[in-house]
Coordinates of C-alpha atoms in Angstrom, one line a residue:
X1 CA -0.3 0.3 0.1
X2 CA 1.1 3.4 -1.0
X3 CA 0.0 6.3 0.7
X4 CA -0.1 9.7 -2.3
X5 CA -0.9 8.8 -5.9
X6 CA 0.2 12.3 -6.8
X7 CA 2.3 15.0 -5.2
X8 CA 1.3 15.9 -1.7
X9 CA 1.8 19.2 -0.4
X10 CA 4.0 19.1 2.5
X11 CA 6.3 16.6 4.3
X12 CA 8.5 16.6 7.5
X13 CA 11.7 14.1 8.2
X14 CA 12.5 13.9 10.9
X15 CA 16.0 12.3 11.4
X16 CA 18.5 14.5 14.4
X17 CA 21.2 12.0 14.0
X18 CA 24.5 11.2 12.8
X19 CA 26.6 11.6 9.9
X20 CA 26.5 8.8 8.6
X21 CA 22.6 8.2 8.7
X22 CA 21.5 11.8 7.5
X23 CA 24.0 11.1 4.5
X24 CA 21.4 7.9 4.2
X25 CA 18.7 10.0 4.6
X26 CA 19.6 12.3 1.9
X27 CA 19.2 10.1 -1.0
X28 CA 15.8 9.4 0.4
X29 CA 14.4 12.8 0.4
X30 CA 16.4 13.1 -2.6
X31 CA 14.4 10.0 -4.4
X32 CA 11.6 12.2 -3.6
X33 CA 11.9 15.3 -4.7
X34 CA 13.0 13.2 -8.5
X35 CA 9.9 11.8 -8.4
X36 CA 7.9 14.8 -7.1
X37 CA 9.5 18.6 -7.4
X38 CA 6.7 20.5 -5.9
X39 CA 6.1 18.8 -2.6
X40 CA 7.5 21.1 0.1
X41 CA 10.2 19.2 2.5
X42 CA 11.4 20.6 6.3
X43 CA 13.9 18.8 7.7
X44 CA 14.6 18.1 12.1
X45 CA 18.0 17.5 12.4
X46 CA 20.7 18.4 15.1
X47 CA 23.1 21.0 14.9
X48 CA 26.0 19.7 13.8
X49 CA 24.1 17.9 10.8
X50 CA 22.5 20.8 10.0
X51 CA 26.0 22.3 8.6
X52 CA 25.8 18.8 5.9
X53 CA 22.3 19.5 5.3
X54 CA 22.4 23.7 4.6
X55 CA 22.2 24.7 1.1
X56 CA 20.7 20.7 -0.2
X57 CA 17.5 22.3 -2.9
X58 CA 14.2 22.4 -1.7
X59 CA 14.5 21.7 1.8
X60 CA 14.0 23.6 5.1
X61 CA 16.2 23.3 7.5
X62 CA 15.0 22.9 11.5
X63 CA 17.4 22.9 13.9
X64 CA 16.6 20.7 17.3
X65 CA 19.7 21.4 20.1
X66 CA 19.5 18.9 22.7
X67 CA 21.6 20.5 24.8
X68 CA 18.3 23.0 25.5
X69 CA 17.2 20.4 27.4
X70 CA 13.3 21.5 27.3
X71 CA 13.7 25.0 26.0
X72 CA 15.0 23.5 22.7
X73 CA 11.8 21.1 22.2
X74 CA 9.8 24.0 23.0
X75 CA 11.6 26.3 19.8
X76 CA 11.1 23.1 17.4
X77 CA 7.4 23.2 18.1
X78 CA 7.3 27.0 17.8
X79 CA 9.0 27.0 14.3
X80 CA 6.5 24.8 13.2
X81 CA 3.2 26.4 14.7
X82 CA 0.3 26.5 12.7
X83 CA 1.7 23.6 9.9
X84 CA 0.5 20.3 9.3
X85 CA 1.6 18.1 7.3
X86 CA 1.2 15.7 4.7
X87 CA 3.0 12.9 6.8
X88 CA 5.7 13.4 9.5
X89 CA 9.0 10.5 8.4
X90 CA 9.9 9.8 11.9
X91 CA 12.9 8.1 11.1
X92 CA 14.9 7.6 14.1
X93 CA 14.3 5.9 17.2
X94 CA 15.7 7.3 20.1
X95 CA 13.0 8.6 21.9
X96 CA 14.2 12.2 22.5
X97 CA 13.0 12.0 18.5
X98 CA 9.1 10.7 19.8
X99 CA 9.4 13.2 21.9
X100 CA 9.9 16.0 19.3
X101 CA 7.5 14.6 17.2
X102 CA 4.2 14.9 19.6
X103 CA 4.7 18.5 18.8
X104 CA 4.2 18.0 14.9
X105 CA 0.9 17.8 13.1
X106 CA 0.3 15.1 10.6
X107 CA -2.0 13.0 9.3
X108 CA 0.4 10.0 8.4
X109 CA 3.7 9.6 10.6
X110 CA 5.3 6.6 9.8
X111 CA 7.6 5.1 11.3
X112 CA 9.5 1.7 10.9
X113 CA 7.6 -1.6 11.5
X114 CA 8.5 -4.1 14.8
X115 CA 11.6 -5.5 13.4
X116 CA 12.9 -2.7 13.0
X117 CA 11.7 0.4 16.1
X118 CA 12.6 0.1 19.4
X119 CA 12.8 2.5 22.4
X120 CA 8.9 2.6 22.1
X121 CA 9.0 4.6 19.0
X122 CA 5.7 2.6 17.5
X123 CA 3.7 4.1 20.5
X124 CA 4.0 7.5 18.1
X125 CA 3.1 7.2 14.6
X126 CA 0.1 5.5 12.9
X127 CA 1.7 4.1 10.1
X128 CA 4.1 0.9 10.0
X129 CA 6.7 1.1 7.5
X130 CA 7.6 -2.5 6.2
X131 CA 11.8 -3.4 6.4
X132 CA 12.7 -4.4 3.5
X133 CA 15.0 -7.9 2.7
X134 CA 18.3 -5.7 3.0
X135 CA 19.2 -4.6 6.0
X136 CA 21.3 -2.4 5.0
X137 CA 19.9 1.3 6.8
X138 CA 19.7 3.3 3.2
X139 CA 17.3 1.0 2.3
X140 CA 15.3 0.9 5.6
X141 CA 15.6 4.6 5.0
X142 CA 14.3 4.3 1.8
X143 CA 11.1 2.4 2.5
X144 CA 9.8 5.3 3.7
X145 CA 9.7 6.7 0.5
X146 CA 8.2 3.4 -1.4
X147 CA 5.5 4.1 1.7
X148 CA 5.0 7.5 0.7
X149 CA 4.3 6.2 -3.3
X150 CA 7.9 7.0 -5.3
X151 CA 9.2 4.4 -6.9
X152 CA 12.6 5.2 -8.0
X153 CA 13.9 4.5 -5.2
X154 CA 18.4 4.4 -7.1
X155 CA 20.2 5.8 -4.3
X156 CA 22.1 9.1 -5.4
X157 CA 23.5 12.4 -3.7
X158 CA 23.6 16.1 -5.0
X159 CA 25.1 17.9 -1.7
X160 CA 26.3 21.3 -2.9
X161 CA 29.3 22.8 -2.4
X162 CA 30.4 27.0 -2.0
X163 CA 33.8 28.2 -4.3
X164 CA 35.2 29.0 -1.0
X165 CA 34.7 25.0 0.5
X166 CA 35.9 23.7 -2.8
X167 CA 39.2 25.9 -2.8
X168 CA 39.9 24.9 0.2
X169 CA 40.2 20.9 -1.1
X170 CA 41.9 22.4 -4.0
X171 CA 44.3 23.9 -1.8
X172 CA 45.1 20.2 0.1
X173 CA 44.9 17.8 -2.5
X174 CA 47.9 18.6 -5.3
X175 CA 48.2 15.3 -7.4
X176 CA 45.3 12.9 -8.4
X177 CA 46.5 9.8 -6.6
X178 CA 45.6 10.9 -3.2
X179 CA 44.4 8.8 -0.1
X180 CA 42.2 10.3 3.1
X181 CA 42.3 9.0 6.0
X182 CA 39.5 9.7 8.1
X183 CA 41.2 7.2 11.0
X184 CA 38.8 7.7 14.1
X185 CA 35.1 7.2 14.7
X186 CA 33.1 8.9 17.8
X187 CA 34.1 6.1 20.1
X188 CA 37.2 4.5 20.6
X189 CA 36.3 1.0 19.9
X190 CA 35.4 1.7 16.8
X191 CA 39.2 2.2 15.2
X192 CA 42.0 0.7 14.4
X193 CA 45.0 1.0 15.0
X194 CA 48.2 3.6 14.6
X195 CA 50.3 0.9 13.7
X196 CA 47.5 -0.3 10.6
X197 CA 47.3 2.9 9.8
X198 CA 50.3 3.2 9.2
X199 CA 51.3 0.5 7.3
X200 CA 48.6 1.5 4.7
X201 CA 50.6 5.5 4.7
X202 CA 53.2 3.9 3.9
X203 CA 52.3 1.1 1.1
X204 CA 50.1 4.3 -0.6
X205 CA 53.2 6.7 -0.7
X206 CA 55.0 3.6 -1.7
X207 CA 52.1 3.3 -5.3
X208 CA 53.1 7.1 -5.5
X209 CA 50.2 8.1 -3.0
X210 CA 50.0 11.7 -1.3
X211 CA 48.3 10.5 2.1
X212 CA 46.2 12.3 4.0
X213 CA 44.6 12.6 7.8
X214 CA 41.3 14.0 8.3
X215 CA 38.6 14.2 10.7
X216 CA 37.0 16.2 13.6
X217 CA 39.0 18.4 16.3
X218 CA 37.4 16.0 18.9
X219 CA 40.8 14.7 21.1
X220 CA 40.2 10.8 20.5
X221 CA 40.4 11.9 16.6
X222 CA 43.5 14.1 16.8
X223 CA 45.5 12.0 19.0
X224 CA 45.0 9.2 16.4
X225 CA 46.6 11.8 14.1
X226 CA 49.8 12.9 15.7
X227 CA 50.2 8.7 16.3
X228 CA 49.5 7.3 12.7
X229 CA 52.2 10.4 12.0
X230 CA 54.4 9.2 14.5
X231 CA 55.3 6.0 12.8
X232 CA 56.1 7.6 9.5
X233 CA 59.2 9.0 7.7
X234 CA 57.8 11.0 5.2
X235 CA 55.2 13.8 5.6
X236 CA 51.4 13.3 5.0
X237 CA 48.8 16.4 5.5
X238 CA 47.4 16.2 8.8
X239 CA 44.5 18.5 8.6
X240 CA 42.4 16.6 11.3
X241 CA 40.6 19.3 13.3
X242 CA 41.4 21.8 10.9
X243 CA 38.2 21.5 8.3
X244 CA 34.5 21.7 8.7
X245 CA 31.8 19.8 7.3
X246 CA 31.4 20.8 3.6
X247 CA 35.6 21.2 3.7
X248 CA 35.5 17.9 4.6
X249 CA 33.2 17.0 2.4
X250 CA 35.2 18.6 -0.4
X251 CA 38.0 16.5 0.1
X252 CA 36.7 14.1 0.3
X253 CA 35.2 14.2 -3.0
X254 CA 38.5 15.0 -4.6
X255 CA 40.9 12.5 -3.4
X256 CA 41.0 8.8 -5.5
X257 CA 39.9 7.2 -2.2
X258 CA 39.3 6.9 1.8
X259 CA 39.9 4.6 4.2
X260 CA 37.8 4.9 7.4
X261 CA 36.6 3.1 10.2
X262 CA 32.5 2.5 11.1
X263 CA 31.7 6.9 10.8
X264 CA 30.4 9.4 9.2
X265 CA 32.8 10.9 7.0
X266 CA 32.6 7.3 5.3
X267 CA 29.2 7.7 4.1
X268 CA 30.0 11.6 3.2
X269 CA 32.4 9.7 0.7
X270 CA 30.0 7.7 -0.8
X271 CA 27.5 10.2 -0.8
X272 CA 30.2 12.6 -3.1
X273 CA 31.3 9.2 -5.0
X274 CA 34.3 8.2 -3.6
X275 CA 35.7 5.1 -3.4
X276 CA 35.8 3.9 0.5
X277 CA 38.0 1.0 2.3
X278 CA 35.5 0.0 5.0
X279 CA 37.1 -0.9 8.0
X280 CA 34.8 -2.6 10.6
X281 CA 34.2 -5.3 13.3
X282 CA 31.6 -4.2 15.8
X283 CA 28.6 -3.8 13.1
X284 CA 27.4 -5.9 10.3
X285 CA 28.3 -3.9 7.3
X286 CA 25.9 -4.9 5.1
X287 CA 23.4 -2.8 7.6
X288 CA 26.0 -0.4 8.5
X289 CA 28.7 0.0 5.5
X290 CA 29.3 2.4 3.3
X291 CA 26.7 1.6 0.5
X292 CA 27.8 2.0 -2.1
X293 CA 31.4 0.8 -1.6
X294 CA 30.3 -3.0 0.3
X295 CA 32.3 -4.8 -1.6
X296 CA 35.5 -3.1 -0.5
X297 CA 35.1 -3.6 3.4
X298 CA 37.8 -5.0 5.3
X299 CA 35.1 -7.0 7.7
X300 CA 35.7 -9.4 10.4
X301 CA 32.3 -9.0 12.6
X302 CA 31.2 -12.7 11.2
X303 CA 34.1 -14.1 12.3
X304 CA 34.1 -12.2 15.7
X305 CA 29.9 -11.9 16.3
X306 CA 30.1 -15.7 16.0
X307 CA 33.4 -16.1 18.5
X308 CA 31.5 -14.3 21.2
X309 CA 27.5 -15.4 20.4
X310 CA 28.8 -19.4 19.4
X311 CA 25.7 -18.6 16.2
X312 CA 25.9 -17.7 12.9
X313 CA 25.4 -13.8 11.6
X314 CA 22.3 -15.5 10.1
X315 CA 21.0 -16.9 13.6
X316 CA 21.2 -13.0 14.9
X317 CA 18.8 -10.6 15.3
X318 CA 20.1 -8.0 13.0
X319 CA 21.3 -5.3 15.0
X320 CA 23.8 -7.6 16.8
X321 CA 27.0 -6.1 17.6
X322 CA 30.1 -7.4 18.8
X323 CA 31.3 -6.3 22.3
X324 CA 34.7 -7.5 22.2
X325 CA 36.6 -3.9 22.8
X326 CA 39.9 -5.6 21.1
X327 CA 38.1 -6.4 18.0
X328 CA 39.1 -4.0 15.4
X329 CA 42.7 -5.6 16.0
X330 CA 41.9 -8.3 14.5
X331 CA 42.5 -6.4 11.2
X332 CA 45.2 -7.2 9.8
X333 CA 47.5 -4.5 7.9
X334 CA 48.1 -7.1 4.6
X335 CA 44.0 -7.3 4.4
X336 CA 43.9 -3.4 4.1
X337 CA 46.5 -2.7 1.8
X338 CA 44.9 -5.9 -0.2
X339 CA 41.6 -4.1 -0.2
X340 CA 44.0 -1.0 -1.3
X341 CA 45.8 -2.5 -4.4
X342 CA 42.1 -4.0 -5.2
X343 CA 40.4 -0.5 -5.2
X344 CA 43.0 0.8 -7.1
X345 CA 43.3 -1.2 -9.9
X346 CA 39.2 -1.2 -10.4
X347 CA 39.4 3.1 -9.7
X348 CA 42.5 4.6 -10.1
X349 CA 44.2 2.7 -12.7

């Protein structure tokens, strides 16, 4: 069943965080826009994520600042006062998103079905979006568009970049063969080792690649970048903490390839068409991996989850996470270098 056979007047997207999930959600929003360019879209998101959404054609962005507490909720509701949407796409199961949902008026409130819903989200929605056969988060998001009546669910992205952001990226990248390593996720256990990243960087350098380190100013990222740099005997361009989100996006777009663990920049790279060498141990990359680069993921997830639970992946819930905080150390430099060589052969030769 689909809800609309012609273009709805207005839709509201509720996806507050995180960067990777917002990237995947952009593909869903732009699938709606391809079919119904006249439909007005409003997107409620977090402060950091709003920097990525800024400038998206045809999308009004309303920022929810969770740090403001109750005032943050009231600010969103005040911004939407007097509005009623044809449908609300409630695409985040966190309870704070459901509280935001309470103050949004919409004929239909779409949420995940029982398979993907959590944190009581089903109590806040009146249309349950069926889960696709694919476990990937992006495919789950696309089902929201399908439930509305969108027929072309092919993911694609068009995220505008300013001339200033592109010029900044141009100043950092001086040759076509450039590897950008965004080495850190916000949670340290998701990160590979500095020795491993240094081995990859040395191999790339020997193949004629320039190497750039990139990421946010979070201390965990700065420290990991410095640890990688200390292990190298050639210069790398360490830009960790020195770029805005859109500057980072411009940098990823101009790279030949990107290496990243399970973190937002992996999905940002997909959104700008750059192949990603993903490193996974804690989450199933079939669910959270870089969507268009899933063949290029180096993963030890299957072996880790089976060692931890005694069961194969096929018999476990789709959200199952490896809890061993040393799991990423099972990834070998040899595995990563072999995948790097494959990507270079297929995309950079």
